CSV table of C-alpha atoms in Angstrom, one decimal:
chain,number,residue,atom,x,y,z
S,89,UNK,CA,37.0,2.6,46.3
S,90,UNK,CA,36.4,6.2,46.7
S,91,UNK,CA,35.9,8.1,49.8
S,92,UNK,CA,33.1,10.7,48.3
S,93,UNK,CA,30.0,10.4,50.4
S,94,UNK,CA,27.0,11.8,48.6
S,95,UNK,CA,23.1,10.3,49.3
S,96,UNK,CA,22.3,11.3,46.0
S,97,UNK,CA,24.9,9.5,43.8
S,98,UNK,CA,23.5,6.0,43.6
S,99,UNK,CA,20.4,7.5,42.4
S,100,UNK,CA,22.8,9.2,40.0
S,101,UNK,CA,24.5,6.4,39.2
S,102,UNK,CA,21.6,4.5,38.5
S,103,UNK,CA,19.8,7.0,36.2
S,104,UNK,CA,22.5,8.2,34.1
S,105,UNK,CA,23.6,4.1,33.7
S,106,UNK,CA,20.5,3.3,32.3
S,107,UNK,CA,19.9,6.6,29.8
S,108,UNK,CA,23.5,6.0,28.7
S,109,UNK,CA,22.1,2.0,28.1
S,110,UNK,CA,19.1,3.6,26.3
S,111,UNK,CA,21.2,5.8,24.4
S,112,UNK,CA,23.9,3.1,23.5
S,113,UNK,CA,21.7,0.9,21.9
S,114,UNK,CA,20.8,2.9,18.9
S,115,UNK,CA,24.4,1.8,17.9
S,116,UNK,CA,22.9,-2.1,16.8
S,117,UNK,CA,20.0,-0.4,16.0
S,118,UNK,CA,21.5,1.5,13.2
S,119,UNK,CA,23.6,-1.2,12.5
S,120,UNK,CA,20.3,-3.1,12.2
S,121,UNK,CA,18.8,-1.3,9.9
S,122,UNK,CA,22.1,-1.0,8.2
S,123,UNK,CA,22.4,-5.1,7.4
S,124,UNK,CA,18.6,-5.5,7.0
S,125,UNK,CA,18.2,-2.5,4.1
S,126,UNK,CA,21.9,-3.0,2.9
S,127,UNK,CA,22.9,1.2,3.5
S,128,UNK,CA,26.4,1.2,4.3
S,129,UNK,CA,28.6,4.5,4.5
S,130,UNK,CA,32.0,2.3,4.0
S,131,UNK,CA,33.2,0.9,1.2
S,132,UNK,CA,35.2,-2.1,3.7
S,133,UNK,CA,31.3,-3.2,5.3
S,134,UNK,CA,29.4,-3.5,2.0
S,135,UNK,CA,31.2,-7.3,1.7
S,136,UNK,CA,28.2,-9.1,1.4
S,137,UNK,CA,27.2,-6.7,-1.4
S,138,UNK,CA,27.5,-7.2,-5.5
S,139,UNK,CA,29.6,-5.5,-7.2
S,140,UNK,CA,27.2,-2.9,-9.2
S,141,UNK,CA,25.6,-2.1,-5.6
S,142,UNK,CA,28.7,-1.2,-3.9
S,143,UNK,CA,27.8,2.1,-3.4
S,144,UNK,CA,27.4,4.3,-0.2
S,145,UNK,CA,24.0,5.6,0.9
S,146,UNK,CA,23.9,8.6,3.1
S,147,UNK,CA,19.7,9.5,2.5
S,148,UNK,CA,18.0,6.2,4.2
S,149,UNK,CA,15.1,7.5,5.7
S,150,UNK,CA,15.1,4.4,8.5
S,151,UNK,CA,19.1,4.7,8.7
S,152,UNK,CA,19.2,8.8,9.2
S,153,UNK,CA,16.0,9.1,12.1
S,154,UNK,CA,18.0,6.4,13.9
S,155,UNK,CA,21.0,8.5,13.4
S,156,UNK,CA,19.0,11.7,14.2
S,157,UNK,CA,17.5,10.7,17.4
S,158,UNK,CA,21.4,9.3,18.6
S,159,UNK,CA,23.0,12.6,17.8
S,160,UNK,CA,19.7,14.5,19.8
S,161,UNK,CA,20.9,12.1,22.5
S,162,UNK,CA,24.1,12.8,22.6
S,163,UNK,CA,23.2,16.8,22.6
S,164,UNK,CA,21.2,16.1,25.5
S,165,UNK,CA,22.9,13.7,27.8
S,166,UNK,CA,26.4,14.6,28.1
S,167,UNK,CA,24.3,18.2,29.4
S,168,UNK,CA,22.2,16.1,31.7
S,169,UNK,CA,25.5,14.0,32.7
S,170,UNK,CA,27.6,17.0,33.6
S,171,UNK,CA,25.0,19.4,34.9
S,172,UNK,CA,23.3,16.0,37.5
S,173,UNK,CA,26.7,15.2,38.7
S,174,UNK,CA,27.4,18.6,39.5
S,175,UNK,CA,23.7,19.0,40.8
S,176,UNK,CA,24.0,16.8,43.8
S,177,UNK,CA,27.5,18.0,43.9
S,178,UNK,CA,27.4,21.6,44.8
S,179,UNK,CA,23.8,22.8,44.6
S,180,UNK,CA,22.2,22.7,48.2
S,181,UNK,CA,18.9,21.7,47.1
S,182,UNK,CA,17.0,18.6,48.7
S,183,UNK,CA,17.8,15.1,48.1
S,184,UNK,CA,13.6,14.5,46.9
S,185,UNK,CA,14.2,17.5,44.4
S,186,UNK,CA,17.9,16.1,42.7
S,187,UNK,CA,16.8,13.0,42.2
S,188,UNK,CA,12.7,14.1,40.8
S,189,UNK,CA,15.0,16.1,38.6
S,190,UNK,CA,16.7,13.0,37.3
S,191,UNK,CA,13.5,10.9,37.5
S,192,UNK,CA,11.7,12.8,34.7
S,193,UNK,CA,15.2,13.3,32.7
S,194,UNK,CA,15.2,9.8,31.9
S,195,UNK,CA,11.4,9.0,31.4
S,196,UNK,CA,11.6,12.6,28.8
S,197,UNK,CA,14.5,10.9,27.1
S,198,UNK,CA,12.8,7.6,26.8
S,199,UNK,CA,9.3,8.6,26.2
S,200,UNK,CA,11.7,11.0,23.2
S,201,UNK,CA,13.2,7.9,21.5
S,202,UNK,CA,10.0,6.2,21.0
S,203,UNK,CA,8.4,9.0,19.8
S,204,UNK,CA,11.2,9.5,17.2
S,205,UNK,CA,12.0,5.7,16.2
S,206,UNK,CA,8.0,5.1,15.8
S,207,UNK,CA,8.0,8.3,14.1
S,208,UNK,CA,4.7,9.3,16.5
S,209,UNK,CA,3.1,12.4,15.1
S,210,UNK,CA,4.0,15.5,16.8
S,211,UNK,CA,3.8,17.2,19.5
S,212,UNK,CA,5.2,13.8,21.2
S,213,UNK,CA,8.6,14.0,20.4
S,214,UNK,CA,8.9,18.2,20.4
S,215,UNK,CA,7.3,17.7,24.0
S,216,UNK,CA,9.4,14.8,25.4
S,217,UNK,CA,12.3,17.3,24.1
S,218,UNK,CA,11.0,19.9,25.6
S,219,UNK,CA,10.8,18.1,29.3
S,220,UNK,CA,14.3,17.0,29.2
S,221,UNK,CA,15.7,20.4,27.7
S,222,UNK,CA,13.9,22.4,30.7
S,223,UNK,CA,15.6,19.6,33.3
S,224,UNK,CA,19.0,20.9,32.5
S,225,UNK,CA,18.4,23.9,32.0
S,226,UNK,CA,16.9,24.1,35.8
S,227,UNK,CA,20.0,22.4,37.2
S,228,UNK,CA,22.1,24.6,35.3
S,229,UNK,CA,20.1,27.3,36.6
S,230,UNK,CA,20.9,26.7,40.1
S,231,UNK,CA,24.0,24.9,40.0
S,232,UNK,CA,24.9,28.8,38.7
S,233,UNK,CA,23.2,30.5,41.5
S,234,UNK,CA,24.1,28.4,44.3
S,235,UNK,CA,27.9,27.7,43.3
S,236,UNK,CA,28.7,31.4,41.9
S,237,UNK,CA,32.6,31.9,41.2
S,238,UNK,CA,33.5,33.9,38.0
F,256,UNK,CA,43.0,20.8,45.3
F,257,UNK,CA,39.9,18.0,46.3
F,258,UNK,CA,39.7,15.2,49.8
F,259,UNK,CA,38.4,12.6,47.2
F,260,UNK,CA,40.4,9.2,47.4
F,261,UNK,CA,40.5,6.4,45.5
F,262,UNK,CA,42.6,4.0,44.2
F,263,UNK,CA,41.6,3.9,40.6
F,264,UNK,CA,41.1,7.9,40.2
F,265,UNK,CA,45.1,8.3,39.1
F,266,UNK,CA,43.9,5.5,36.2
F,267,UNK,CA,41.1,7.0,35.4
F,268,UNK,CA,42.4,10.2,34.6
F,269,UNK,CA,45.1,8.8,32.7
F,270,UNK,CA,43.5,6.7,30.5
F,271,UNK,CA,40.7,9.2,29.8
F,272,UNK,CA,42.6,11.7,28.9
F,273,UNK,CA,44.8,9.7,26.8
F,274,UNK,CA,41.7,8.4,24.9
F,275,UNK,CA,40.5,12.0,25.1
F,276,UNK,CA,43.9,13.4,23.3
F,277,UNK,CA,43.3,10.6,20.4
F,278,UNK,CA,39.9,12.0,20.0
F,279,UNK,CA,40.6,15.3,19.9
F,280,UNK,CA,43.2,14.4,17.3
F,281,UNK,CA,40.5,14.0,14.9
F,282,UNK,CA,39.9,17.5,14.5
F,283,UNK,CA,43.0,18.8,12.7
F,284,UNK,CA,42.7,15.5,11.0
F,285,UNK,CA,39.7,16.4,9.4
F,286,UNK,CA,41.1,20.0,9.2
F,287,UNK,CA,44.1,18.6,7.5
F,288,UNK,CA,42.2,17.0,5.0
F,289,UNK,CA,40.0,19.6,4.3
F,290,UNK,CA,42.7,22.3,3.6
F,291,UNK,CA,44.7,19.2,0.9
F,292,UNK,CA,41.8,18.4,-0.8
F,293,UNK,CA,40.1,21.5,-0.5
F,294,UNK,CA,36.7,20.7,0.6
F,295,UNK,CA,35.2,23.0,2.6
F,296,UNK,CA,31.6,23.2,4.6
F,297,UNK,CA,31.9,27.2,4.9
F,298,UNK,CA,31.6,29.8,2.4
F,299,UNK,CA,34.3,32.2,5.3
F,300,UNK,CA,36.4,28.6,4.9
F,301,UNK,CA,37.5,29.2,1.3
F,302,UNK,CA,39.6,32.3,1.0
F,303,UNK,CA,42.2,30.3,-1.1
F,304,UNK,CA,40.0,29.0,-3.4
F,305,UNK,CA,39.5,30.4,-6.6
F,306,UNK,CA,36.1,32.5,-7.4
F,307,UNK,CA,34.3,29.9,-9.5
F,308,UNK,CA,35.7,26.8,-7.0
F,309,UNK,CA,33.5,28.2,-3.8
F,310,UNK,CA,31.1,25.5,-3.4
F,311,UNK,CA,30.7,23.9,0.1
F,312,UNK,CA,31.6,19.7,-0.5
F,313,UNK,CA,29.5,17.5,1.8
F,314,UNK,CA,30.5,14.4,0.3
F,315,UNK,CA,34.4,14.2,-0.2
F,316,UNK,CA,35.1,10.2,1.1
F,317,UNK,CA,38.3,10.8,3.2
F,318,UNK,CA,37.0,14.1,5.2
F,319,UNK,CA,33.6,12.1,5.8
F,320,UNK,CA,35.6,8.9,6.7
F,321,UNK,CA,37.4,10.9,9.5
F,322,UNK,CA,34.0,12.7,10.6
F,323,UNK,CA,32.1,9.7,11.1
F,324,UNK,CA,35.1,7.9,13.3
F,325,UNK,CA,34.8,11.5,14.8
F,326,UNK,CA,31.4,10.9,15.6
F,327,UNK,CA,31.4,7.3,16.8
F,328,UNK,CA,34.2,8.1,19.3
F,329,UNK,CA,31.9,10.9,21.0
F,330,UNK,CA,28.9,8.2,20.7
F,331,UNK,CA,31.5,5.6,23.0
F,332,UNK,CA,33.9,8.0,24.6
F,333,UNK,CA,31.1,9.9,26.1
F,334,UNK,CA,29.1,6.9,27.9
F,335,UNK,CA,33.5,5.5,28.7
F,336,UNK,CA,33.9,8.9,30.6
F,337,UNK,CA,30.7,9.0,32.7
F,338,UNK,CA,30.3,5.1,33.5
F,339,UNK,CA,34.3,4.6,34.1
F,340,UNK,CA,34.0,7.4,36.6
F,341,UNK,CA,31.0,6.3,38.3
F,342,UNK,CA,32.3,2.4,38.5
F,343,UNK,CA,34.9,3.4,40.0
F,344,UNK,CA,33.3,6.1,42.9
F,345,UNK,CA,30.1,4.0,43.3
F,346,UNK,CA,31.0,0.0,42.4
F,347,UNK,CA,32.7,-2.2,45.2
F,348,UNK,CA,34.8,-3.7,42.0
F,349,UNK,CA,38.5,-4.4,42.6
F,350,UNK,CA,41.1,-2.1,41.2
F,351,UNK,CA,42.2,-4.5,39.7
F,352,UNK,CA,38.9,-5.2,37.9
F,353,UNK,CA,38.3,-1.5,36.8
F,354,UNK,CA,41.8,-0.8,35.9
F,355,UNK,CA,41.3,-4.0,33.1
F,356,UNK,CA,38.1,-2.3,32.1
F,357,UNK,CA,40.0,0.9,31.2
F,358,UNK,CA,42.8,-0.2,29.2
F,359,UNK,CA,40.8,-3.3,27.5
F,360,UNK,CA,38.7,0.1,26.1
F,361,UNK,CA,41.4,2.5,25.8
F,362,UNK,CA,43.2,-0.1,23.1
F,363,UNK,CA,40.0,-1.4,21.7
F,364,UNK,CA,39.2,2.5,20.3
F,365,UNK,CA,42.9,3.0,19.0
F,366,UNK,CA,42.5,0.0,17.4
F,367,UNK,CA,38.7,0.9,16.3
F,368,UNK,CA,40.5,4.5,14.6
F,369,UNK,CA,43.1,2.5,13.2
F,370,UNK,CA,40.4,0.6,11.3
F,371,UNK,CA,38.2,3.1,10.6
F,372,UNK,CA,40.9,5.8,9.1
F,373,UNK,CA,43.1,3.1,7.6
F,374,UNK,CA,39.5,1.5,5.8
F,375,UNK,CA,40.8,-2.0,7.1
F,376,UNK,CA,39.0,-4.9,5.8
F,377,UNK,CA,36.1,-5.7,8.1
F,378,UNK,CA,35.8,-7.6,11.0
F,379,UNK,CA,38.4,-5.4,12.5
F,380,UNK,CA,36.3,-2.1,12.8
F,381,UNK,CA,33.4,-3.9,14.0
F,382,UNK,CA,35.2,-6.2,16.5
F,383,UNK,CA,37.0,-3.4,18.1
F,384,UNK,CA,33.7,-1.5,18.2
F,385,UNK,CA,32.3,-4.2,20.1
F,386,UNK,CA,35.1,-4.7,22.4
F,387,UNK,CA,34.7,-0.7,23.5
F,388,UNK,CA,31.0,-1.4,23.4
F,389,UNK,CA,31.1,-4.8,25.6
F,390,UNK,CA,33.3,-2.9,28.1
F,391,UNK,CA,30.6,0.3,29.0
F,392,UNK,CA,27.8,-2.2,29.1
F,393,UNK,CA,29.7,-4.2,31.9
F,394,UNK,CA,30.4,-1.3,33.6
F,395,UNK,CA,26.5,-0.4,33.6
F,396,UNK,CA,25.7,-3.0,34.9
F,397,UNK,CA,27.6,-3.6,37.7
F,398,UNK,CA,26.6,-0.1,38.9
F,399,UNK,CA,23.3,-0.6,38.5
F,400,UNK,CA,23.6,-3.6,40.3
F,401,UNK,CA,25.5,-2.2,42.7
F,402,UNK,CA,23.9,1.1,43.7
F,403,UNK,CA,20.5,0.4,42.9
F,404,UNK,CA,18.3,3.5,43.9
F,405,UNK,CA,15.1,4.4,41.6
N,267,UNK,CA,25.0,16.6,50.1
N,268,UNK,CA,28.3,15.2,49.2
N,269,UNK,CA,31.7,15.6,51.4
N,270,UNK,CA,33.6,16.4,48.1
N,271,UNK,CA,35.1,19.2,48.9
N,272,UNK,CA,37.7,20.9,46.6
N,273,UNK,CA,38.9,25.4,46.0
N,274,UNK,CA,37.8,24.9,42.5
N,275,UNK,CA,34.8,23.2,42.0
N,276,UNK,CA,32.4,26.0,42.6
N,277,UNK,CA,34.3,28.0,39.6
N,278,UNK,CA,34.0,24.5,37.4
N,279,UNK,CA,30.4,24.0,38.1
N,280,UNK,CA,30.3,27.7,37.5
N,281,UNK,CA,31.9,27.5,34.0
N,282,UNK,CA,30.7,24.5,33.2
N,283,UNK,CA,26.9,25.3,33.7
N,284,UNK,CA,27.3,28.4,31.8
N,285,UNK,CA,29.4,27.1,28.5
N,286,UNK,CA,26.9,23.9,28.7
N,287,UNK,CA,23.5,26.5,28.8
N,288,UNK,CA,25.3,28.1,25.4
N,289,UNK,CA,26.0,24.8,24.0
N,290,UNK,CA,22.1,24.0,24.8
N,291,UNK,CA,21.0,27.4,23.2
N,292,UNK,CA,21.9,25.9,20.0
N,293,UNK,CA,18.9,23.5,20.1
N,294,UNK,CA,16.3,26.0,20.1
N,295,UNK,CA,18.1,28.0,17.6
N,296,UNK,CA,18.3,25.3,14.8
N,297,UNK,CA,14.1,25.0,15.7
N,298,UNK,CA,13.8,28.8,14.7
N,299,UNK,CA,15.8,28.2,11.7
N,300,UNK,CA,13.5,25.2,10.8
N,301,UNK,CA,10.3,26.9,12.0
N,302,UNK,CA,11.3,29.7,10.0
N,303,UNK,CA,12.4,28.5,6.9
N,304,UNK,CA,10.2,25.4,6.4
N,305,UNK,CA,13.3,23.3,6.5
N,306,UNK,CA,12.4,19.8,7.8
N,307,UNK,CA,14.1,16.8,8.3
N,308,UNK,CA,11.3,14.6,9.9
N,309,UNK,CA,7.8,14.0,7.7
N,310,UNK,CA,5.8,13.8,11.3
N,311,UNK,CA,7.5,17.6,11.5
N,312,UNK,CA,6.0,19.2,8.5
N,313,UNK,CA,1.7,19.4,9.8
N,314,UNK,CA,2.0,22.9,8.5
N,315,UNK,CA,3.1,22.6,5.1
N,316,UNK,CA,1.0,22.0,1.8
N,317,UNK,CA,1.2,18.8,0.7
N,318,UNK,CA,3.5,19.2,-2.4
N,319,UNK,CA,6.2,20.6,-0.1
N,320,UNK,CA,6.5,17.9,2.2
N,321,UNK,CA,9.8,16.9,1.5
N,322,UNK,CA,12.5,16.6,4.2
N,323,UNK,CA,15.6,19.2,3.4
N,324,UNK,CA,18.9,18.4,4.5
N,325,UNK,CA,21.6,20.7,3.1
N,326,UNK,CA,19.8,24.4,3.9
N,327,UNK,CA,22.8,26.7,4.8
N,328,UNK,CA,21.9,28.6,7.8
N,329,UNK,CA,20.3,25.2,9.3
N,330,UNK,CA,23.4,23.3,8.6
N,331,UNK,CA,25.4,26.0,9.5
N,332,UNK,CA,24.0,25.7,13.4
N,333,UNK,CA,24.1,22.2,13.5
N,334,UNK,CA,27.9,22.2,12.2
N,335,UNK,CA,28.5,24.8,15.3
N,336,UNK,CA,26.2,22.5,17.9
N,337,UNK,CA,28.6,19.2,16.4
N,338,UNK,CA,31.7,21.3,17.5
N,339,UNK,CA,30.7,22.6,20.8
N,340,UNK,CA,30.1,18.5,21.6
N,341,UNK,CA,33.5,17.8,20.1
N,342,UNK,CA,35.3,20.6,22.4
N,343,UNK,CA,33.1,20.8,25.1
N,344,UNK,CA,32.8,16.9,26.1
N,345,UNK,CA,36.7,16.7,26.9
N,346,UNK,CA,36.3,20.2,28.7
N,347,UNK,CA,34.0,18.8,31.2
N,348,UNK,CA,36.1,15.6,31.7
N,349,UNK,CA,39.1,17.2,31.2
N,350,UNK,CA,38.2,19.8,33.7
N,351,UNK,CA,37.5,17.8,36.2
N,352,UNK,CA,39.8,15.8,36.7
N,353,UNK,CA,42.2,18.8,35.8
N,354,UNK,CA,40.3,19.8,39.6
N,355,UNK,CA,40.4,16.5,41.2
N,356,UNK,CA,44.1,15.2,40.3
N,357,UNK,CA,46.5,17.5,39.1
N,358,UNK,CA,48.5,19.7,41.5
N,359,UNK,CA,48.3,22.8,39.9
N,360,UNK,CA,47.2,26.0,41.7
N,361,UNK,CA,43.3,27.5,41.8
N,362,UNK,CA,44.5,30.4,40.0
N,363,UNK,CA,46.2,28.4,37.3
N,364,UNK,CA,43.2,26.0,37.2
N,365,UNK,CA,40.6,28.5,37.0
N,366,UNK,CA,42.3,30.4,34.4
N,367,UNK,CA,41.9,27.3,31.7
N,368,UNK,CA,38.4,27.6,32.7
N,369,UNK,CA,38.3,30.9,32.0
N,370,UNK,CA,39.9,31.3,29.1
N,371,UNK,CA,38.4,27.7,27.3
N,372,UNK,CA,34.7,29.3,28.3
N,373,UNK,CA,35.6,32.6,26.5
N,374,UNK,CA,36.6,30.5,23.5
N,375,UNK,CA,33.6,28.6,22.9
N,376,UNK,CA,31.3,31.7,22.9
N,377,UNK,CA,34.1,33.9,20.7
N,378,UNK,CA,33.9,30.4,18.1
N,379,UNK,CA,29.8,30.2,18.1
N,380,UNK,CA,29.8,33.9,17.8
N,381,UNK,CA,32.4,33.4,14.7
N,382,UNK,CA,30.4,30.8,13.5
N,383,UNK,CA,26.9,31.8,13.6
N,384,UNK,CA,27.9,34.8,12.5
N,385,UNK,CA,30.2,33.6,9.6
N,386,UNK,CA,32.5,36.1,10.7
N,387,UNK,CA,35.6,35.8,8.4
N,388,UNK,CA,38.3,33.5,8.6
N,389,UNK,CA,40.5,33.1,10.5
N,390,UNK,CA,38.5,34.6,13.7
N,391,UNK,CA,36.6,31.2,14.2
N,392,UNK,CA,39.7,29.3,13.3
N,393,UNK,CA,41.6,30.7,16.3
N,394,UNK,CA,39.1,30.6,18.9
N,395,UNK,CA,38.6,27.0,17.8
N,396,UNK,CA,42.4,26.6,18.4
N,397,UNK,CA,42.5,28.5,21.6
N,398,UNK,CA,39.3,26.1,23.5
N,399,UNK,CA,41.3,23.2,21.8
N,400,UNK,CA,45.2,24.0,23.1
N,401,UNK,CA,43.2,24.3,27.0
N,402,UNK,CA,42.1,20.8,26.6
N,403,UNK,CA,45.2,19.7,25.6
N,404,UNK,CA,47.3,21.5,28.0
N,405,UNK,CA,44.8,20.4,30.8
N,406,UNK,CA,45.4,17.0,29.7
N,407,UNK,CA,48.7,17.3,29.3
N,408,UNK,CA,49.2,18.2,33.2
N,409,UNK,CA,46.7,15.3,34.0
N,410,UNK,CA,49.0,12.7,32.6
N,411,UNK,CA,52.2,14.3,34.0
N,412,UNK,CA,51.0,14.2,37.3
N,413,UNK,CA,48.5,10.7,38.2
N,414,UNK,CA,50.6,8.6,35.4
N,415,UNK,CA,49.5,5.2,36.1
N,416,UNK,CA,49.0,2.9,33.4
């Protein structure tokens, strides 16, 4: 057990556990859509598979988004990992504000993935984004002016 | 040099950055794949082709192969690095406990890039996926069980 | 607050927030590229093409060409932040010697997107790809040396 002492890191440690959970399971979901539409990239997973159809498929519409919205995740939440940690971390700023910061992180992400799995027409998923992208850039923002060492 | 202390920080950082190194790995791996089989994404990439040979390749089966086990490590490495670290600052888990969580998914992704670069007849890709997979979800769980805070 | 309390974690929150900000630019920048170009990959994207054209794109050069970049910058800049870290936290090396990696792995990163957006020729992003990568791996490196515990 650790000795760091920080009011804000079980709220950080509950937050970024559960967009991490979020983002962890598009992993069975592509391998969902994988088994159910038969679109394997490997030549050693398409066993079930006859001979002439042994063929891998790259341009699954279902198969890509899921893929697509993963890789968007994964742009987006290492940033929001590193920047929150170092948020409550170094920045000064109030224990309401860190944690209002990661509050509407993980509803912009989650609110993101539906919009892009349900393929909801836009501006839901460019807006969902958008919330998310502004979080990290805020902390970023002041973990820069409030930590300044170059 | 930092006042945090805890047990399972010297494990942490060892493992991580072991698993870290094998990632990393993949990069001149797919470089050195690229530069034998000449298949290049970039038109600045193919100075030592001839004229008539500079077309960017998308679709060559080994570099791809390496690229996607790229991929899936950042997709499992990334939620290992941020939950490991968290379980162990913020969960009352033995050392004991946390330590087994590392190495069970330290060798479970050697033994997923193994599979997935060596095209080793399935289940073995998948099982070791799972193992690396079952792992972070445990170690979700018990921290959000554990610090709780919304 | 937190008690953490460590010579170089205001220079790593620095260098992290500022590397991850440029890594984050690169979101916005593939938008333009789509915006611009008409280059979608989403049907729910396309409201303001003509019917006919509604087809999604995947292999336009310049849009590729970011996203390539954006895929990197993960692939270096995820084991900077962990590596960096702990590099802070566990290893005995001095500030100067710390912040120095820091320094010279930021520079790296914007020399390679700089080398790559541009498609500057070879082998300018090549080396500053090499240079952000041998940090990580000397950081590492010193990690192991010094909290071995396996």
């Amino acid at each position: 057990m650790a000795v760091i002492e920080s009011e804000e890191l079980p709220y950080f440690a509950t937050y970024v556990s559960i967009v991490i959970l979020k983002m962890m399971l598009l992993s069975p979901l592509t391998s969902y859509f994988r088994h159910t539409r038969n679109v394997f990239s490997n030549q050693e997973d398409m066993g079930s598979l006859k001979e002439k159809d042994k063929k891998p498929i790259f341009d699954d519409p279902e198969v890509e988004r899921v893929r697509r919205c993963h890789r968007n995740d994964l742009e987006n939440i290492v940033p929001f990992f590193a920047l929150g940690l170092l948020y409550a971390l170094t920045s000064g700023a109030a224990t309401t504000t860190i944690v209002w910061h990661y509050r509407i992180f993980v509803a912009s992400r989650f609110l993101h993935t539906i919009a892009y799995i349900g393929a909801l027409p836009q501006p839901s998923r460019g807006l969902s984004f958008f919330v998310g992208f502004f979080v990290n850039v805020s902390m970023a923002v002041q973990i820069i002016m409030n930590s300044w060492n170059f």
